[in-house]
XYZ file of C-alpha atoms in Angstrom:
468
model
C -2.209 35.773 -19.001
C -0.861 39.017 -17.697
C -1.963 42.605 -18.373
C 1.494 43.738 -19.520
C 1.117 41.901 -22.820
C 0.796 44.258 -25.769
C -1.922 43.220 -28.238
C -1.781 44.603 -31.768
C -4.696 44.278 -34.186
C -3.589 44.541 -37.813
C -7.085 44.836 -39.231
C -5.826 46.476 -42.403
C -4.423 43.161 -43.553
C -7.141 41.089 -41.946
C -4.878 39.389 -39.404
C -4.828 39.623 -35.632
C -1.368 39.111 -34.165
C -0.189 38.520 -30.640
C 3.064 40.368 -30.159
C 5.708 38.293 -28.492
C 8.554 38.846 -26.079
C 11.175 38.785 -28.796
C 14.853 38.528 -27.940
C 15.672 42.075 -29.009
C 17.362 44.897 -27.071
C 14.631 47.380 -27.850
C 11.054 46.493 -28.775
C 10.701 49.882 -30.486
C 13.085 48.685 -33.208
C 10.812 45.784 -34.151
C 7.484 46.242 -35.896
C 4.575 44.188 -34.515
C 4.166 42.174 -37.712
C 7.854 41.214 -37.827
C 7.912 40.581 -34.091
C 4.926 38.253 -34.199
C 5.900 36.198 -37.245
C 9.629 35.729 -36.767
C 10.586 32.523 -34.937
C 12.941 32.893 -31.972
C 14.783 30.241 -29.933
C 12.556 27.865 -28.011
C 12.836 28.156 -24.225
C 14.693 25.133 -22.893
C 12.958 23.134 -20.188
C 14.284 20.715 -17.621
C 11.216 18.473 -17.486
C 7.842 18.900 -15.770
C 4.609 17.133 -14.963
C 2.412 19.730 -16.704
C 0.014 18.289 -19.268
C 0.801 18.924 -22.944
C 4.240 20.313 -22.065
C 6.481 18.937 -24.804
C 9.514 21.086 -23.945
C 9.302 20.528 -20.208
C 9.387 24.171 -19.093
C 6.290 23.879 -16.891
C 3.845 25.522 -19.322
C 1.360 23.560 -21.478
C 1.820 23.988 -25.225
C -0.742 24.543 -27.988
C -0.552 21.848 -30.697
C -2.430 21.784 -33.981
C -2.163 20.651 -37.596
C -2.386 22.647 -40.810
C -2.310 21.851 -44.521
C -1.620 25.491 -45.397
C 1.448 25.821 -47.640
C 1.743 29.582 -47.979
C 0.053 29.582 -51.373
C -3.460 28.654 -52.468
C -5.934 25.866 -51.714
C -4.811 23.954 -54.807
C -1.416 23.460 -53.130
C -2.635 21.961 -49.875
C -0.245 19.580 -48.185
C -1.042 15.822 -48.026
C -1.828 13.892 -44.877
C -2.081 16.145 -41.818
C 0.240 18.593 -43.572
C 2.232 20.127 -40.785
C 2.230 19.550 -37.062
C 2.741 22.811 -35.169
C 3.695 23.342 -31.532
C 3.254 26.873 -30.127
C 4.958 26.969 -26.739
C 3.313 28.218 -23.578
C 4.866 30.800 -21.276
C 3.935 32.918 -18.267
C 2.273 35.208 -20.819
C 0.413 32.363 -22.562
C 1.021 30.802 -26.002
C 3.962 32.547 -27.721
C 3.637 32.299 -31.531
C 7.282 33.208 -32.050
C 8.444 30.189 -30.041
C 7.240 27.309 -32.142
C 8.189 24.038 -33.805
C 6.861 23.274 -37.290
C 7.128 19.658 -38.448
C 6.526 18.716 -42.082
C 4.506 15.550 -41.688
C 3.278 14.546 -45.134
C 3.513 10.832 -44.275
C 1.458 11.172 -41.105
C -2.183 10.317 -41.563
C -3.453 11.279 -38.133
C -2.486 12.311 -34.661
C -3.948 11.469 -31.277
C -7.325 13.186 -31.196
C -8.553 14.553 -27.863
C -12.047 15.544 -28.964
C -14.181 15.819 -32.065
C -13.017 15.020 -35.570
C -13.606 18.413 -37.177
C -10.177 19.750 -36.263
C -7.509 17.420 -34.948
C -6.201 18.504 -31.580
C -3.086 16.491 -30.798
C -3.065 14.506 -27.598
C 0.199 14.135 -25.693
C 1.633 12.042 -22.858
C 5.042 11.457 -21.313
C 5.489 7.968 -22.723
C 9.073 7.381 -21.583
C 8.802 9.148 -18.227
C 11.543 11.716 -18.875
C 9.469 14.816 -17.993
C 8.710 15.818 -21.602
C 5.360 15.022 -23.205
C 5.431 12.979 -26.416
C 3.006 12.916 -29.366
C 1.442 9.652 -30.610
C 0.852 9.696 -34.376
C -0.282 7.425 -37.178
C 2.611 7.050 -39.612
C 2.396 5.687 -43.150
C 4.683 5.226 -46.129
C 2.115 7.163 -48.177
C -1.290 8.745 -47.713
C -2.874 5.942 -49.777
C -2.279 3.193 -47.213
C -3.274 2.591 -43.631
C -0.810 3.724 -41.002
C 0.997 2.291 -38.025
C 1.335 3.717 -34.517
C 4.440 5.829 -33.918
C 5.742 8.463 -31.500
C 7.245 11.938 -31.888
C 9.384 12.461 -28.798
C 9.391 15.659 -26.756
C 12.582 17.135 -25.341
C 14.190 20.204 -23.738
C 13.486 22.304 -26.846
C 10.424 20.339 -27.968
C 10.315 17.702 -30.709
C 13.100 17.514 -33.277
C 11.483 18.657 -36.572
C 14.034 16.648 -38.576
C 13.609 13.340 -36.731
C 11.338 10.647 -38.141
C 8.644 9.314 -35.820
C 9.661 6.178 -33.922
C 7.456 3.160 -34.793
C 5.753 1.606 -31.799
C 6.750 -2.039 -31.302
C 3.596 -4.124 -31.667
C 3.321 -7.593 -30.062
C 3.637 -10.796 -32.053
C 0.556 -11.974 -33.914
C -1.743 -13.989 -31.656
C -4.659 -14.448 -34.075
C -3.220 -16.406 -37.025
C -6.686 -17.260 -38.297
C -7.436 -13.666 -39.265
C -5.476 -11.053 -41.186
C -5.027 -7.663 -39.512
C -3.708 -4.517 -41.136
C -3.030 -0.927 -40.206
C -5.631 1.712 -39.506
C -6.761 5.252 -40.222
C -7.613 5.739 -36.532
C -4.901 7.493 -34.555
C -3.462 5.880 -31.419
C -4.446 7.572 -28.163
C -2.541 8.010 -24.893
C -3.773 7.500 -21.350
C -3.049 5.575 -18.168
C -5.282 2.602 -18.809
C -4.062 0.366 -15.965
C -3.759 3.190 -13.424
C -0.126 2.522 -12.509
C 0.998 6.123 -13.088
C 2.785 5.407 -16.386
C 1.445 6.633 -19.722
C 0.114 3.985 -22.102
C -1.079 3.981 -25.724
C -4.002 2.237 -27.438
C -3.325 1.402 -31.106
C -5.910 0.188 -33.611
C -5.787 -2.477 -36.332
C -8.535 -3.203 -38.843
C -9.505 -6.625 -40.195
C -8.212 -7.085 -43.740
C -11.105 -9.460 -44.480
C -13.691 -6.688 -44.730
C -15.397 -7.770 -41.499
C -16.732 -5.110 -39.161
C -14.051 -5.895 -36.623
C -11.319 -3.816 -35.032
C -8.534 -4.813 -32.686
C -7.332 -2.584 -29.882
C -3.789 -3.160 -28.665
C -2.982 -1.590 -25.302
C 0.729 -0.841 -25.090
C 1.672 -0.250 -21.465
C 4.385 2.234 -20.530
C 6.900 3.378 -19.812
C 8.260 3.025 -23.348
C 11.906 2.904 -24.292
C 13.241 5.148 -27.041
C 13.069 2.254 -29.507
C 9.275 2.387 -29.162
C 8.974 -0.787 -27.085
C 6.371 -0.871 -24.272
C 6.724 -2.804 -21.031
C 3.922 -5.177 -22.032
C 0.832 -5.314 -24.208
C -2.646 -6.843 -24.353
C -5.404 -6.951 -26.948
C -9.164 -6.631 -27.308
C -11.224 -7.328 -30.447
C -14.411 -5.283 -30.825
C -17.329 -5.891 -33.189
C -17.177 -2.523 -34.916
C -15.393 -0.460 -37.487
C -13.870 2.455 -35.669
C -14.439 6.119 -36.354
C -12.070 7.213 -33.598
C -10.837 6.786 -30.054
C -11.027 9.435 -27.334
C -9.324 9.028 -23.957
C -9.438 11.015 -20.765
C -6.213 12.719 -19.743
C -4.210 10.880 -17.126
C -4.314 12.822 -13.846
C -2.775 10.359 -11.410
C -6.093 9.454 -9.778
C -6.498 6.045 -11.404
C -7.178 4.370 -14.759
C -8.352 6.698 -17.524
C -11.563 5.705 -19.344
C -11.665 5.185 -23.103
C -14.440 6.127 -25.525
C -14.784 4.172 -28.752
C -16.514 6.132 -31.515
C -18.014 3.779 -34.110
C -17.724 4.408 -37.822
C -20.664 6.224 -39.425
C -21.702 7.189 -42.949
C -22.580 10.801 -42.295
C -24.829 10.066 -39.325
C -24.098 10.661 -35.669
C -21.756 7.842 -34.624
C -22.567 5.352 -31.889
C -20.356 5.537 -28.773
C -19.123 2.819 -26.427
C -17.472 3.793 -23.132
C -14.940 1.442 -21.515
C -13.856 1.553 -17.895
C -10.268 0.452 -17.901
C -8.114 -0.970 -15.116
C -5.252 -3.278 -14.194
C -6.981 -6.315 -15.706
C -6.489 -7.186 -19.377
C -8.736 -5.256 -21.807
C -10.915 -8.324 -22.323
C -12.187 -7.808 -18.762
C -12.972 -4.093 -19.137
C -16.587 -3.128 -18.498
C -18.383 -1.198 -21.220
C -21.646 0.598 -21.807
C -23.218 1.995 -24.960
C -23.962 5.714 -24.787
C -26.181 7.781 -27.107
C -24.941 8.613 -30.570
C -23.130 11.892 -31.082
C -20.134 13.262 -32.958
C -18.846 15.347 -30.035
C -17.189 13.991 -26.912
C -15.118 15.331 -24.039
C -13.926 14.021 -20.687
C -13.769 16.195 -17.585
C -14.902 16.582 -13.984
C -18.045 18.598 -14.581
C -19.594 18.268 -11.108
C -16.373 18.747 -9.137
C -16.536 15.446 -7.234
C -13.098 14.256 -8.351
C -14.417 11.530 -10.682
C -14.068 11.643 -14.460
C -17.280 12.329 -16.379
C -17.923 12.148 -20.111
C -19.991 14.450 -22.328
C -21.605 13.355 -25.608
C -23.163 15.837 -28.032
C -24.652 16.222 -31.499
C -22.132 17.847 -33.858
C -24.742 18.466 -36.578
C -23.619 15.979 -39.223
C -26.443 14.336 -41.142
C -26.527 11.790 -43.909
C -28.018 13.564 -46.933
C -29.653 10.466 -48.402
C -33.477 10.638 -48.506
C -35.020 9.609 -45.215
C -31.848 10.055 -43.189
C -31.741 13.817 -42.692
C -32.765 13.743 -39.044
C -31.675 12.127 -35.791
C -33.709 10.767 -32.886
C -34.918 13.089 -30.134
C -32.268 11.565 -27.855
C -29.581 12.799 -30.251
C -30.870 15.855 -32.115
C -29.239 19.010 -30.649
C -28.767 17.169 -27.357
C -25.850 17.274 -24.922
C -25.543 14.511 -22.314
C -23.099 14.423 -19.401
C -22.572 11.021 -17.765
C -21.238 11.192 -14.224
C -18.654 8.872 -12.746
C -17.651 5.335 -13.610
C -19.540 2.928 -15.809
C -21.444 0.140 -14.065
C -23.652 -2.588 -15.416
C -25.918 0.081 -16.837
C -25.404 3.628 -18.003
C -24.426 5.958 -15.154
C -26.545 8.865 -14.007
C -26.575 11.714 -16.483
C -27.749 15.246 -17.153
C -29.008 16.514 -20.506
C -29.830 19.766 -22.247
C -30.693 21.082 -25.689
C -27.659 22.718 -27.254
C -27.867 26.491 -27.829
C -28.676 27.729 -31.307
C -31.648 27.763 -33.606
C -33.226 24.565 -34.861
C -33.591 24.133 -38.589
C -32.040 22.502 -41.603
C -28.609 21.004 -40.965
C -25.988 20.658 -43.695
C -24.109 17.384 -44.044
C -20.876 18.594 -42.422
C -19.943 19.176 -38.782
C -21.302 22.337 -37.248
C -20.008 22.118 -33.697
C -16.863 21.547 -31.714
C -16.682 20.852 -27.987
C -13.866 21.009 -25.436
C -13.678 20.793 -21.638
C -11.605 22.783 -19.147
C -11.642 24.732 -15.896
C -11.964 28.450 -16.626
C -12.037 29.685 -13.036
C -9.774 27.110 -11.377
C -12.474 25.926 -8.956
C -12.016 22.209 -9.716
C -15.148 21.859 -11.855
C -14.779 21.773 -15.619
C -16.894 23.713 -18.077
C -17.818 22.717 -21.629
C -17.272 25.101 -24.527
C -19.516 24.271 -27.475
C -18.811 26.132 -30.699
C -21.569 26.327 -33.290
C -20.523 27.519 -36.732
C -22.189 30.865 -37.401
C -23.258 31.319 -33.767
C -20.012 31.385 -31.808
C -19.003 29.557 -28.626
C -21.274 28.927 -25.646
C -19.953 27.952 -22.206
C -22.000 25.213 -20.509
C -21.811 24.399 -16.780
C -23.132 21.651 -14.548
C -24.999 23.579 -11.862
C -25.729 20.572 -9.662
C -29.351 20.609 -10.746
C -28.683 20.309 -14.480
C -26.709 21.676 -17.413
C -27.011 25.371 -18.260
C -25.397 27.644 -20.818
C -24.053 30.950 -19.528
C -26.532 33.798 -19.820
C -23.956 35.913 -21.619
C -24.005 36.060 -25.393
C -21.826 33.468 -27.131
C -18.219 34.348 -27.883
C -18.019 35.423 -31.526
C -14.653 35.837 -33.214
C -14.254 35.987 -36.982
C -11.763 36.775 -39.713
C -11.581 40.610 -39.784
C -11.623 40.505 -43.587
C -14.963 38.697 -43.580
C -16.612 39.924 -40.398
C -19.183 38.068 -38.315
C -21.032 36.985 -41.450
C -18.008 34.933 -42.539
C -16.339 31.963 -40.894
C -16.864 32.179 -37.129
C -14.319 30.735 -34.714
C -15.197 27.580 -32.862
C -13.883 26.087 -29.638
C -10.487 24.443 -30.119
C -8.890 23.724 -26.750
C -8.633 24.537 -23.069
C -5.254 24.804 -21.379
C -3.516 26.621 -18.570
C -0.945 27.991 -20.983
C 0.289 30.702 -18.604
C 0.402 28.493 -15.509
C -1.825 30.713 -13.354
C -4.075 27.887 -12.133
C -7.048 28.466 -14.426
C -7.525 27.386 -18.036
C -7.695 29.623 -21.079
C -10.199 28.880 -23.846
C -8.671 28.916 -27.322
C -10.825 29.622 -30.379
C -9.773 28.995 -33.974
C -11.062 29.673 -37.482
C -9.812 28.897 -40.974
C -10.000 31.595 -43.610
C -12.361 30.728 -46.404
C -13.848 27.280 -46.954
C -10.630 25.452 -47.784
C -8.528 23.632 -45.189
C -5.373 24.907 -46.893
C -5.584 28.308 -45.235
C -3.785 29.858 -42.278
C -5.567 29.430 -38.971
C -6.564 32.464 -36.912
C -6.370 32.072 -33.135
C -7.877 33.801 -30.122
C -6.813 33.057 -26.537
C -9.589 34.059 -24.120
C -10.523 33.892 -20.459
C -13.963 32.651 -21.489
C -15.249 36.122 -22.347
C -12.460 38.616 -23.123
C -9.428 38.195 -25.367
C -6.005 37.731 -23.801
C -4.241 37.478 -27.165
C -4.609 36.488 -30.798
C -2.398 35.512 -33.727
C -2.334 33.972 -37.196
C -0.464 30.856 -38.346
C 0.140 32.344 -41.808
C 3.911 32.370 -41.354
C 4.089 28.860 -39.871
C 5.241 27.141 -43.045
C 8.597 25.755 -41.974
């Protein structure tokens, strides 16, 4: 971001707001609160190859979901609530340029990290220069959903357009009944041909611990039809899928997170490729509720990080995890072979002690200094966010104190912001680290945001006015 941006802290009302470049003849005529909350026209793009750029203007966009309805927690919205796009610019994410989609029939969106806060994944599925958003669509929140797509465009997605169902292949397993899923489809380039693909999930209706992955190969047409498809049945109930972002260097790996009853989930990593999914190689990695792909050692190959997010089953005898899992972070380097690849490990920052039965940590990967090596940001509730680097001799957390941001009304003793996303939202060649916190303990609350360079703030805002 650039130093000319004017940051206004409205601590009297407990909200930090990033003032925006509003389309007004004289900024002095517009108060900072009005300026930051009022939506203005979305900048029109002509298409780009930037990641997470749904309006094609060359700047990545910040996407998130919220069940906040402008009232109280008793009026939280169903499903994912609303899907929000805050558009990037040469000054970073601009909260006044946004798209808000009421999405009560969407159960999930493509998840690019941990499950504590859904961070939408995007990909240009039809090859038109505008990233699209895979979602899980359902007729109601009480039934499993089907894969669908929200299309990007010159002014972002159309908030009034229904998601387009993805055309699934004909049934090729008549001896078993398959239904929808609660696991969101994920994008990637799984055959390495340069076109974005999607993996959709179906669950066995028979109650068996089986899941079916359908790889839908792009480019897609606007009717939701892929070029081809192939399937793989796995002996597991799924807790989620995480894919690496396509970067044009080859097939993107896929991490399958197994279902778990409050424990740390098992993880299986697939190396993908031009062959059908039944020929993909796989390896089981340690359990852990956090995962992120990145190039942590700067060698050009995609690595994967697995970490303990702090969840524990609260039944007697199941309060702890093994030493391989408990407070551990593992980074696995390069492609999967017949055995687990080489890896580095460390104990996550923070004090050891009793762990409640809900997630404590979030983890995201990005390149803060633009040197080609990614860092990991690990956010521990109550501690703040630590930046972890691969030094070549091991994993180390920065010596600096963790980043602590909190609701001004509650202070540092209240809800502390955790890591949400990395992105080069201002297009300067290095990523910004975005932190987020909900007010109170209810999900139906506005989200507070901080955009940082890894240490200092470059802007902040609240989503309180993002209700349609």
